[in-house]
Coordinates of C-alpha atoms in Angstrom, one line a residue:
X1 CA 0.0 0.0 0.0
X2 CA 2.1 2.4 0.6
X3 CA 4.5 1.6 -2.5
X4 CA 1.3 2.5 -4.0
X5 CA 0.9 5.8 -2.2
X6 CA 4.4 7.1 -3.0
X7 CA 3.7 6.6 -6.5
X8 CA 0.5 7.9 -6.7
X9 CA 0.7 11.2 -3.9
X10 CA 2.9 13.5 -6.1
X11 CA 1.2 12.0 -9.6
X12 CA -2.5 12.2 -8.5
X13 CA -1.9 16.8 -9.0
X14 CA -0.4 15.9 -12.0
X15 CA -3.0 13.6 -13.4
X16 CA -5.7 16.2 -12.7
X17 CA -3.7 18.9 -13.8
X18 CA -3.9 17.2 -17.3
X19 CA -7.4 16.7 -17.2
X20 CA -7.9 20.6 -16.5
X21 CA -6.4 21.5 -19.6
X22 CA -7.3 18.2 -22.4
X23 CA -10.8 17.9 -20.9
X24 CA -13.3 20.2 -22.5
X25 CA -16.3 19.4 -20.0
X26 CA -14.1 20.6 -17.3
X27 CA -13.7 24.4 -19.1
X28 CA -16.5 26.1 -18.3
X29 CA -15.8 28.1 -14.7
X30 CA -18.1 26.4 -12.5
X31 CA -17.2 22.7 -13.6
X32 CA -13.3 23.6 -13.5
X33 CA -13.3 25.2 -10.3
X34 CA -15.5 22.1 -8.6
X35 CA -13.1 19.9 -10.5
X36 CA -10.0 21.6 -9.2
X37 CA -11.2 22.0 -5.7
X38 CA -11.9 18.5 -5.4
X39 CA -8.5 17.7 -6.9
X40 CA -6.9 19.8 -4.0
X41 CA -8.8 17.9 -1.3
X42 CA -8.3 14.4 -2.5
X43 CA -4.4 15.5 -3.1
X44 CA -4.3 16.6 0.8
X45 CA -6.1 13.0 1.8
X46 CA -3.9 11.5 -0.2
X47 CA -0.6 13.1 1.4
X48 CA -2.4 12.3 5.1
X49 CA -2.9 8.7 3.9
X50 CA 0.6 8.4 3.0
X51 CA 2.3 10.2 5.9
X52 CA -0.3 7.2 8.3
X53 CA 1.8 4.5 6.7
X54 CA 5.0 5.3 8.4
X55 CA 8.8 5.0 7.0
X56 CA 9.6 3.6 4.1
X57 CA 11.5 4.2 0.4
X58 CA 10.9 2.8 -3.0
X59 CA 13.6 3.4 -6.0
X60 CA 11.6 4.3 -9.3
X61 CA 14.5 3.7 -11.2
X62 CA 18.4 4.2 -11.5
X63 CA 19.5 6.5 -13.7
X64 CA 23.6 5.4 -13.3
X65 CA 25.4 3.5 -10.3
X66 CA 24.8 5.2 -7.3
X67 CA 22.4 7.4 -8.9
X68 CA 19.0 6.0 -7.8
X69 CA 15.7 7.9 -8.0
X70 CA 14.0 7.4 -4.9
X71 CA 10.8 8.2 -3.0
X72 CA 10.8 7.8 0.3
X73 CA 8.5 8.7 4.0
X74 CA 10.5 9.6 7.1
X75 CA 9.5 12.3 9.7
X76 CA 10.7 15.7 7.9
X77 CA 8.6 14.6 4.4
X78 CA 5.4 14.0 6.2
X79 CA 5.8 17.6 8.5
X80 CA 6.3 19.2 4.8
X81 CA 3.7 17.5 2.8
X82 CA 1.7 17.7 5.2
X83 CA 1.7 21.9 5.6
X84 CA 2.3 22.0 1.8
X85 CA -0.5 20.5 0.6
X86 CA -2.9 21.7 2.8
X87 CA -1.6 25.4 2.6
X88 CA -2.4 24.7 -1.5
X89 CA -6.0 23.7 -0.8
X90 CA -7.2 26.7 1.8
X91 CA -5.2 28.9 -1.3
X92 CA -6.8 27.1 -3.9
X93 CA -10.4 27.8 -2.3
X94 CA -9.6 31.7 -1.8
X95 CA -8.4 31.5 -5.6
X96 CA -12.1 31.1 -7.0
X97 CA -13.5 34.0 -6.0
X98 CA -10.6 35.5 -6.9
X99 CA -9.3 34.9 -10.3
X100 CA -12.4 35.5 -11.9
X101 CA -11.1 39.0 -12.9
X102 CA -6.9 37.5 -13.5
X103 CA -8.1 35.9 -17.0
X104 CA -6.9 32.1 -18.1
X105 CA -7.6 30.5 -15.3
X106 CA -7.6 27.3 -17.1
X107 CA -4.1 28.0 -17.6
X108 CA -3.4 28.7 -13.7
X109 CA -5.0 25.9 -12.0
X110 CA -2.9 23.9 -14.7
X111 CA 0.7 25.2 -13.5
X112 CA -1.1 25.4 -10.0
X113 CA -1.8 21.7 -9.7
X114 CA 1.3 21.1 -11.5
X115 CA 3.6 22.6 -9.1
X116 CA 1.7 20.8 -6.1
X117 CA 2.7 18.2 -7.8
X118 CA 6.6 18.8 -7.9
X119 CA 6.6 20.0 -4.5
X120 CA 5.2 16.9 -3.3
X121 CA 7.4 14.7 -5.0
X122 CA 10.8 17.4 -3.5
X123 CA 9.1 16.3 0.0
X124 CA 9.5 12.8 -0.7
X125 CA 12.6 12.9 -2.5
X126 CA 14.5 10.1 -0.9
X127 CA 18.1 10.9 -2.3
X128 CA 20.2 14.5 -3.4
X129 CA 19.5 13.2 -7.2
X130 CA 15.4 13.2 -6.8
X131 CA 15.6 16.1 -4.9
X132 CA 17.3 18.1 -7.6
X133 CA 15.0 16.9 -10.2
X134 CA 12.0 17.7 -8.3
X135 CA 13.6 20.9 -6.7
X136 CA 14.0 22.0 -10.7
X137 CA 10.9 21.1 -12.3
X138 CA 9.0 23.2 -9.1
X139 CA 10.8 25.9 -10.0
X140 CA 10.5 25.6 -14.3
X141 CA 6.4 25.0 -13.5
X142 CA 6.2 28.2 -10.7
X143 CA 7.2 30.7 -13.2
X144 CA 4.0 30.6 -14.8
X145 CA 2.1 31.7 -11.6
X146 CA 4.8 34.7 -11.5
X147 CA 4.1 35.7 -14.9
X148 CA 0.3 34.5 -15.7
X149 CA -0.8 38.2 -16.7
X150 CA 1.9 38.2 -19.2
X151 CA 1.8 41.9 -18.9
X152 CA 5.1 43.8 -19.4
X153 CA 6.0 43.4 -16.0
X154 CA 5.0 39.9 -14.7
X155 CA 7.0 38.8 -17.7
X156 CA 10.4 40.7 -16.2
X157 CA 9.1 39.4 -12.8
X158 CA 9.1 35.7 -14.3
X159 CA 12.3 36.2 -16.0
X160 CA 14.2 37.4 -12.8
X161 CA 12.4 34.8 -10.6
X162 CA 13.5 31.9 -12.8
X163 CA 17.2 33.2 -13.5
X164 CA 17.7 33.7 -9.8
X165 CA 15.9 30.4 -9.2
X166 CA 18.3 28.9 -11.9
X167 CA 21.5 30.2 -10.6
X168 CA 20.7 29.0 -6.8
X169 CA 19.7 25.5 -8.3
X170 CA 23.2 25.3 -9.7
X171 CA 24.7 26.6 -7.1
X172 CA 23.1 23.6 -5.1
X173 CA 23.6 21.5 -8.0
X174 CA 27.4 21.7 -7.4
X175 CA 26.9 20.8 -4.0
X176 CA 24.9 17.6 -5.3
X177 CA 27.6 16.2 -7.5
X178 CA 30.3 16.3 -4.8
X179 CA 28.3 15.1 -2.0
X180 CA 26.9 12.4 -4.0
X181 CA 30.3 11.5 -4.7
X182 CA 31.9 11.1 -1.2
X183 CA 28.8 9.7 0.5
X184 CA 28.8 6.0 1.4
X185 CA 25.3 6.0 0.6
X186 CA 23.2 7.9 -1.9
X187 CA 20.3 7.8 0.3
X188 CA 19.6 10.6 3.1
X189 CA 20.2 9.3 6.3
X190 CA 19.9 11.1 9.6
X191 CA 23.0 12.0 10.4
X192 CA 24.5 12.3 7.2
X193 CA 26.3 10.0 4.7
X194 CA 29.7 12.4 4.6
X195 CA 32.2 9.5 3.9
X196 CA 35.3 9.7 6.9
X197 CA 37.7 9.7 4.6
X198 CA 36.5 11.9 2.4
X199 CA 35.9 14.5 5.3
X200 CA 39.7 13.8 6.5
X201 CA 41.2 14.4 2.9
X202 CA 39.1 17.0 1.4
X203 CA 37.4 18.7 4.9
X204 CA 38.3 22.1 3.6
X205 CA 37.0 21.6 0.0
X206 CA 33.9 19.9 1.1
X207 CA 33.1 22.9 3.6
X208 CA 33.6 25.5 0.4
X209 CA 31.0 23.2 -1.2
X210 CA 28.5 23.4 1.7
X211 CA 28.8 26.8 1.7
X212 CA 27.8 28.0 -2.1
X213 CA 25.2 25.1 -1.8
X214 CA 23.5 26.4 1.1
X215 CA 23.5 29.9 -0.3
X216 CA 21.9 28.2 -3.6
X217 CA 19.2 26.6 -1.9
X218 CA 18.8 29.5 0.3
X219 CA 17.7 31.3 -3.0
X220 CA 14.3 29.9 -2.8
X221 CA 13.9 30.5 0.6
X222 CA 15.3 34.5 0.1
X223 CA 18.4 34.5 1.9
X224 CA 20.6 37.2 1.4
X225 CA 22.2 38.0 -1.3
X226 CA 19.8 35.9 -3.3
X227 CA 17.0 37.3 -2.3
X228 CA 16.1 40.0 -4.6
X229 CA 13.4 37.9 -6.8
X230 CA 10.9 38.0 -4.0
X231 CA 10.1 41.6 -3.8
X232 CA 10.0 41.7 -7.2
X233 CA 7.8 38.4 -8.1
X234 CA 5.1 38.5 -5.2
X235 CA 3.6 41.8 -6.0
X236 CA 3.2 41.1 -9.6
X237 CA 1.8 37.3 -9.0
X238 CA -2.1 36.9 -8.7
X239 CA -2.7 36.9 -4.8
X240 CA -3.3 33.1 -4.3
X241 CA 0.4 32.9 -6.2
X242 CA 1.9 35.3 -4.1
X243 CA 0.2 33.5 -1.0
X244 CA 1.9 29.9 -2.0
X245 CA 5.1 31.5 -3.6
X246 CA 6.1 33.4 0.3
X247 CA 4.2 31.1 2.4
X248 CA 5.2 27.3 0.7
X249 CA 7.6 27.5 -2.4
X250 CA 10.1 29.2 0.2
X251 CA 9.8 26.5 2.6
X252 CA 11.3 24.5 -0.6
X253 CA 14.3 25.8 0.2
X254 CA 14.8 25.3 3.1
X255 CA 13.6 21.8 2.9
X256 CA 16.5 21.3 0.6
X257 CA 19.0 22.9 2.9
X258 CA 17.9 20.7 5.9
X259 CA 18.3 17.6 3.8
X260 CA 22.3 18.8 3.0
X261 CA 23.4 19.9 6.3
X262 CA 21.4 17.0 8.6
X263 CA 21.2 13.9 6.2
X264 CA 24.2 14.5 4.0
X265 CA 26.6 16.4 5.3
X266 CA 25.7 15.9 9.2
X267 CA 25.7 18.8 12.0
X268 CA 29.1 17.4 13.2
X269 CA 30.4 18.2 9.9
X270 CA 29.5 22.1 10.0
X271 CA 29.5 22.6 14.1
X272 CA 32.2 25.0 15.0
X273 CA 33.5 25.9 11.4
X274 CA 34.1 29.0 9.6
X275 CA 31.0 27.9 7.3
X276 CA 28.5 27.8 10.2
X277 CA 29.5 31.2 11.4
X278 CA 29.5 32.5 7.6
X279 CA 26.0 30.9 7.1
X280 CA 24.3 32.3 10.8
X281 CA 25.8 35.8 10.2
X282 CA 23.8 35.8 6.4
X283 CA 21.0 34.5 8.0
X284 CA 21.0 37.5 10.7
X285 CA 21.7 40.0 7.9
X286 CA 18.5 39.2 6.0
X287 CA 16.4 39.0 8.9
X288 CA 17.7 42.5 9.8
X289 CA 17.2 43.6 6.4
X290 CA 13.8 42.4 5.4
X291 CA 12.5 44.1 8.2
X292 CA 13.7 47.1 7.2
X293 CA 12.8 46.9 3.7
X294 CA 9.4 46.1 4.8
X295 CA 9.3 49.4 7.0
X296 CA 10.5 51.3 4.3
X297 CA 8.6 50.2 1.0
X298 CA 4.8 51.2 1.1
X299 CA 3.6 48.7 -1.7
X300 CA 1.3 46.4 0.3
X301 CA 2.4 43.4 -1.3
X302 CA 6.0 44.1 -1.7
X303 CA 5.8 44.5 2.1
X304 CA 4.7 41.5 2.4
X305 CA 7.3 40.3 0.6
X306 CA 10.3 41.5 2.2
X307 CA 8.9 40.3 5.6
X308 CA 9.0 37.2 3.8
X309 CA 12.5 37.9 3.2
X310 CA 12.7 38.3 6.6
X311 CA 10.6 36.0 8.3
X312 CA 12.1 33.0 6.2
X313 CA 15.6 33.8 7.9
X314 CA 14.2 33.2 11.3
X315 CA 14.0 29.6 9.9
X316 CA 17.4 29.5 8.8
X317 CA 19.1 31.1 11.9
X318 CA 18.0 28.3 13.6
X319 CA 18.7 25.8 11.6
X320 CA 22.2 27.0 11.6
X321 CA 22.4 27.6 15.4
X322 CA 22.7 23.7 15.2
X323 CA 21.0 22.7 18.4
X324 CA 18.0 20.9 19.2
X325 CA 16.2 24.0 21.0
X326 CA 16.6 25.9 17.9
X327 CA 15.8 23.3 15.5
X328 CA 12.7 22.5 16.7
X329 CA 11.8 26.8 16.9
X330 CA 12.9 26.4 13.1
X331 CA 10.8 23.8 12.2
X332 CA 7.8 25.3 14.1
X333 CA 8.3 28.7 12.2
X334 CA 7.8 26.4 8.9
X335 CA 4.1 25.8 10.0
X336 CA 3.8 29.4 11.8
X337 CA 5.1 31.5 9.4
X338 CA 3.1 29.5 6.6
X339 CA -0.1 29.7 7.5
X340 CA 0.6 33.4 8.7
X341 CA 1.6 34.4 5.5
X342 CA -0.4 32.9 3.7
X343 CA -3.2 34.5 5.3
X344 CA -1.6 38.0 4.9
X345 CA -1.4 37.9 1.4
X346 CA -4.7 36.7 0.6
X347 CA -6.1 39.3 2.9
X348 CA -3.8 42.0 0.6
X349 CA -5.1 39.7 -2.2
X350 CA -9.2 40.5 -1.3
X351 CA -8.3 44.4 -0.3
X352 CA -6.4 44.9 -3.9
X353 CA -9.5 43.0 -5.8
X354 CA -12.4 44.9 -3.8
X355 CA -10.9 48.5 -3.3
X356 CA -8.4 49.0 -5.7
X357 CA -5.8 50.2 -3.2
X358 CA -2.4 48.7 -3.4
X359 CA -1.0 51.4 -1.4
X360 CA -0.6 50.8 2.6
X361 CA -1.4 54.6 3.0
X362 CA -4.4 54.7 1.5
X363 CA -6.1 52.2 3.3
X364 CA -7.5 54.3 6.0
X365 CA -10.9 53.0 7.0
X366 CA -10.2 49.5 5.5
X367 CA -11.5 48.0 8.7
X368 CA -14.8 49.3 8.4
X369 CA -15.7 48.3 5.0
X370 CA -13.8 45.4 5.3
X371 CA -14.2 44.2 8.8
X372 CA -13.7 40.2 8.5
X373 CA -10.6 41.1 6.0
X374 CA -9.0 43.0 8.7
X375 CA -9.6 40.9 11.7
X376 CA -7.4 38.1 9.2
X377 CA -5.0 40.6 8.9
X378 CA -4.7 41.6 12.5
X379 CA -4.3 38.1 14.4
X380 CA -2.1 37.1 11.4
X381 CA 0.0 40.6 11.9
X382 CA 0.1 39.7 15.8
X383 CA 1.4 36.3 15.1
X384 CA 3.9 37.1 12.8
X385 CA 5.1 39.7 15.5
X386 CA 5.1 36.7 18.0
X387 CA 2.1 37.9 20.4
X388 CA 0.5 35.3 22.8
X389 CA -1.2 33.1 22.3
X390 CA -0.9 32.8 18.5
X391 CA 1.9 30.3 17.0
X392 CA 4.4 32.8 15.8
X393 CA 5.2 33.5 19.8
X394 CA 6.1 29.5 20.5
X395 CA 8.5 29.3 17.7
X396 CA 10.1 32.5 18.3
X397 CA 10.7 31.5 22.1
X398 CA 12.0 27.9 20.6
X399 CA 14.7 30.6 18.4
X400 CA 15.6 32.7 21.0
X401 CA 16.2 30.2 23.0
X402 CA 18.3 27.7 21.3
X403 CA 20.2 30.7 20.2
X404 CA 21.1 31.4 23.9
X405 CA 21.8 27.8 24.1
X406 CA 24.3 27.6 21.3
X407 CA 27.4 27.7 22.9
X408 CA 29.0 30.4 20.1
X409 CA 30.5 33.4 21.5
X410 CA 28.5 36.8 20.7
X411 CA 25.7 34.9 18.6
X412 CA 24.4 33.8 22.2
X413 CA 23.6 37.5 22.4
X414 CA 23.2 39.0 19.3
X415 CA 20.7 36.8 18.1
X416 CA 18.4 37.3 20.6
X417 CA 18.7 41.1 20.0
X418 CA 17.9 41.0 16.2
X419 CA 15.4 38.6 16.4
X420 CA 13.3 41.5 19.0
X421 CA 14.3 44.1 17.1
X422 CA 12.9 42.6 14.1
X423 CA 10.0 41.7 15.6
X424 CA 9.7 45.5 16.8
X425 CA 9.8 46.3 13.1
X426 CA 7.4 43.7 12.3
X427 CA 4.7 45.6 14.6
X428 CA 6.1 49.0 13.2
X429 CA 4.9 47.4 9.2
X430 CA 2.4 45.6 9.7
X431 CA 0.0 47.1 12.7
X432 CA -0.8 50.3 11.1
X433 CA -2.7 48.6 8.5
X434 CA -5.0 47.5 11.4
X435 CA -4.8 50.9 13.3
X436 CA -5.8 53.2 10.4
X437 CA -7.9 51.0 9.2
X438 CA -10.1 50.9 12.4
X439 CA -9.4 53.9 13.9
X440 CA -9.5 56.4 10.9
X441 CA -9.9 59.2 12.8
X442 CA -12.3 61.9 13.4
X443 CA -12.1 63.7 9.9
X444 CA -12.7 60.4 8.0
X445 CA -16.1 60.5 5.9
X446 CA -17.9 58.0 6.8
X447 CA -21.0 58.5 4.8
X448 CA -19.8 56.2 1.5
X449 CA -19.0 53.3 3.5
X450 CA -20.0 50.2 1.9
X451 CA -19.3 46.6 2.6
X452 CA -16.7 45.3 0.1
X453 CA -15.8 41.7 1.9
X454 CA -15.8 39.2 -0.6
X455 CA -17.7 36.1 -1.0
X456 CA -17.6 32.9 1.4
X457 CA -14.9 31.0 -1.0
X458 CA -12.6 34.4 -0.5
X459 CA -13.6 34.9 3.7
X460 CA -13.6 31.6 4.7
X461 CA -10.5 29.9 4.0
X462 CA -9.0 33.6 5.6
X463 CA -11.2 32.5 8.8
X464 CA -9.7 29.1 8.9
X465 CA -6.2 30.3 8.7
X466 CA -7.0 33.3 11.1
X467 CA -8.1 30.3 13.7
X468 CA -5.1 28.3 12.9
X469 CA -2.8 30.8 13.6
X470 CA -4.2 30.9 17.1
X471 CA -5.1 27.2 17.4
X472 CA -1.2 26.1 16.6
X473 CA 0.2 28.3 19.4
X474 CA -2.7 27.2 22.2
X475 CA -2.3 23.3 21.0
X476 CA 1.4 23.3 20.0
X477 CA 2.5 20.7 21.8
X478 CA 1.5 17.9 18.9
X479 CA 3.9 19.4 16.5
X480 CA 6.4 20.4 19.3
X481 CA 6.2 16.4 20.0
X482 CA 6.5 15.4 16.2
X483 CA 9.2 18.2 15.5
X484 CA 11.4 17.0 18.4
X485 CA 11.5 13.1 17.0
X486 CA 12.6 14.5 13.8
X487 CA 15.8 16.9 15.9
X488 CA 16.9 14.0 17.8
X489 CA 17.5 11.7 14.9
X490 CA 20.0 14.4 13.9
X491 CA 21.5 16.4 16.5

């Protein structure tokens, strides 16, 4: 059965994907969208069914000694399928009532299931080889979210996502061909597969290697200097897009980047070496800097996406901090920042469609047309600034703490400092939105108010993700449970 199930859980998107575009029954809007939606939930069943079964691999095929293509269930695929897919659905749902005004939506839910698809498959990539294919074909099948309005500038967007996209991949790809050469297994194994000799007569080389791969994976996930395509793609991408590209398609990365350092290369490998202090000093930079972007820029979206840029880097910090404390903060700001995100940008997503207003200054008064809109936008706002009770505050406790706990002189203390002070920023970019929008003031005009909420398939999956982002921080202690399994098998 479950042979079956890895087979079948990345296909199934696929399948459907092809049926969206060949069938013709399934073009009118109405038939489509039922089709698509039911195509999202059966995709998310399918990934929970999988991720019941427990461990286990299965090797599609070879493609050269040592090269095996491999699926494969362990403890960090089913935490990532598990958030990806169902983070795809609840988008998928807003995306009906919104892309009725985007145009070629046949096209969209095409490269949308598509790249479900492809993500699904990088979570149960079972070796460096299937991750890379899987890692690449995301990326080749995402552009066309970036760029579906093919106007003048989603097409530059589309271009600069995928060029950045393709020089991190290779960067990573280098990475690939060395490690898969010196591991004693091409399988990931918790740990990591680092042969000893090879660490005893090429350590230096090897720790080069690490580093440029990291910094190509980190591409997807926005760390500095390879950031630059968010800010540019997520304001120019249809809302649901921009939803999946900050709250999901970066988690790709950093999925990759855990499979290198903790079932490749192993923490021993990096602990206490030039590269780890290299790789925690970049990830502190962009968390700085995001945060300041964000402050700065006024462009709803293109807020959003820098505190993506920012928010992402919490992740990575503590990964790198390379304890167990930190891990698991890491791993819980996955879920957190996720569903937080995602929630954010489809509430920019339903103020842009229904107003008109992309600009943050204009939207004085938001709250009172918009009331359910901006209640999303406040608890998510309060949990990406890590208030209590919502989920942003338990994984940014996890951080702080594992970065106190690391052991390395000054990062003890400065990474704790950034991290509130980023958070402080946080609150500085995000809360007026909720301020201004329901506290106006007293020469606002209220006499045109109208209400300009959107539909239930728009409000409702912003409802379920407003009550998720509470829910995860009140009733953590599942994931906390399932996220700790998955730290002690490497650390």
């Amino acid at each position: 059965m479950q042979a079956v199930l890895l087979i079948l859980t990345p296909l199934f998107p696929a399948l459907c994907a092809l049926l969206c575009w060949f069938v013709p029954a399934l073009r009118p809007d109405k038939a489509r969208d039922r089709f698509v939606l039911a195509s999202l939930v059966a995709s998310f069943l399918l990934t929970v069914a999988l991720c019941l079964t427990g461990d286990g691999s299965l090797t599609l095929f070879t493609i050269s000694q040592n090269r095996p293509v491999v699926a494969a269930s362990d403890g960090l695929s089913r935490l990532f399928s598990i958030l990806m897919s169902g983070m795809w659905l609840l988008s998928g749902a807003f995306s009906f009532g919104y892309m009725a005004h985007e145009g070629a939506q046949r096209r969209f839910y095409t490269f949308y299931l598509l790249t479900l698809s492809a993500l699904l498959g990088l979570c149960f990539a079972g070796t460096l080889v299937t991750m890379y294919l899987c890692f690449e074909l995301m990326t080749l099948l995402s552009v066309a979210l970036v760029l579906h309005s093919l106007t003048k500038e989603a097409v530059a967007a589309g271009m600069k996502y995928l060029l950045y996209s393709i020089a991190g991949a290779m960067m990573g790809l280098l990475g690939i061909f060395f490690f898969t050469a010196n591991a004693v297994t091409p399988l990931f194994v918790p740990g990591g597969t680092l042969s000893p000799d090879a660490v005893a007569s090429q350590g230096p080389l090897l720790l080069w290697v690490l580093l440029i791969t990291v910094i190509g994976f980190g591409t997807k996930a926005g760390m500095f200097p390879m950031h630059g395509w968010l800010p540019t793609a997520h304001p120019i991408a249809p809302a649901p897009a921009s939803a999946v590209l900050s709250g999901v398609i970066t988690k790709a990365g950093v999925l990759c980047i855990i499979r290198v350092i903790f079932y490749v290369t192993g923490a021993d490998f990096l602990r206490g070496t030039w590269v780890q202090t290299a790789l925690i000093m970049l990830a502190l930079i962009t968390v700085f800097m995001g945060s300041m972007m964000a402050l700065k820029v006024t462009v709803l979206k293109k807020r959003l996406a820098y505190s993506s840029v920012s928010q992402v880097s919490y992740v990575l910090f503590g990964l790198f901090m390379l304890n167990e404390t930190a891990f698991q903060g890491a791993l819980l700001h996955v879920y957190f920042h996720s569903i937080m995100k995602n929630l954010l940008f489809l509430c920019a997503g339903g103020i842009i469609l229904k107003t008109g207003l992309t600009d943050v200054r204009d939207l004085r008064g938001i709250g009172k047309e918009m009331p359910i809109t901006t209640w999303c936008w406040t608890i998510a706002s309060l949990g990406l600034i890590g208030i209590p009770p919502t989920g942003g505050f338990v994984s940014k406790w996890e951080l702080a703490t594992g970065s106190l706990q690391t052991g390395l002189a000054g990062f003890d203390v400065i990474g704790p400092v950034i991290l509130i002070v980023s958070a402080l920023l946080t609150a500085a970019y995000l809360l007026p939105v909720t301020i201004n929008g329901f506290f106006p003031g007293s020469d606002y005009d209220y006499s045109g108010l109208t209400n300009k909420e959107g539909g239930k398939l728009m409000t409702v999956p912003m409802i379920l993700l407003a009550i998720g982002v509470v829910v995860t921080g009140v009733f953590a202690q599942p994931l906390i449970n399932a996220i700790a399994v998955a730290a002690a098998s490497v650390l």
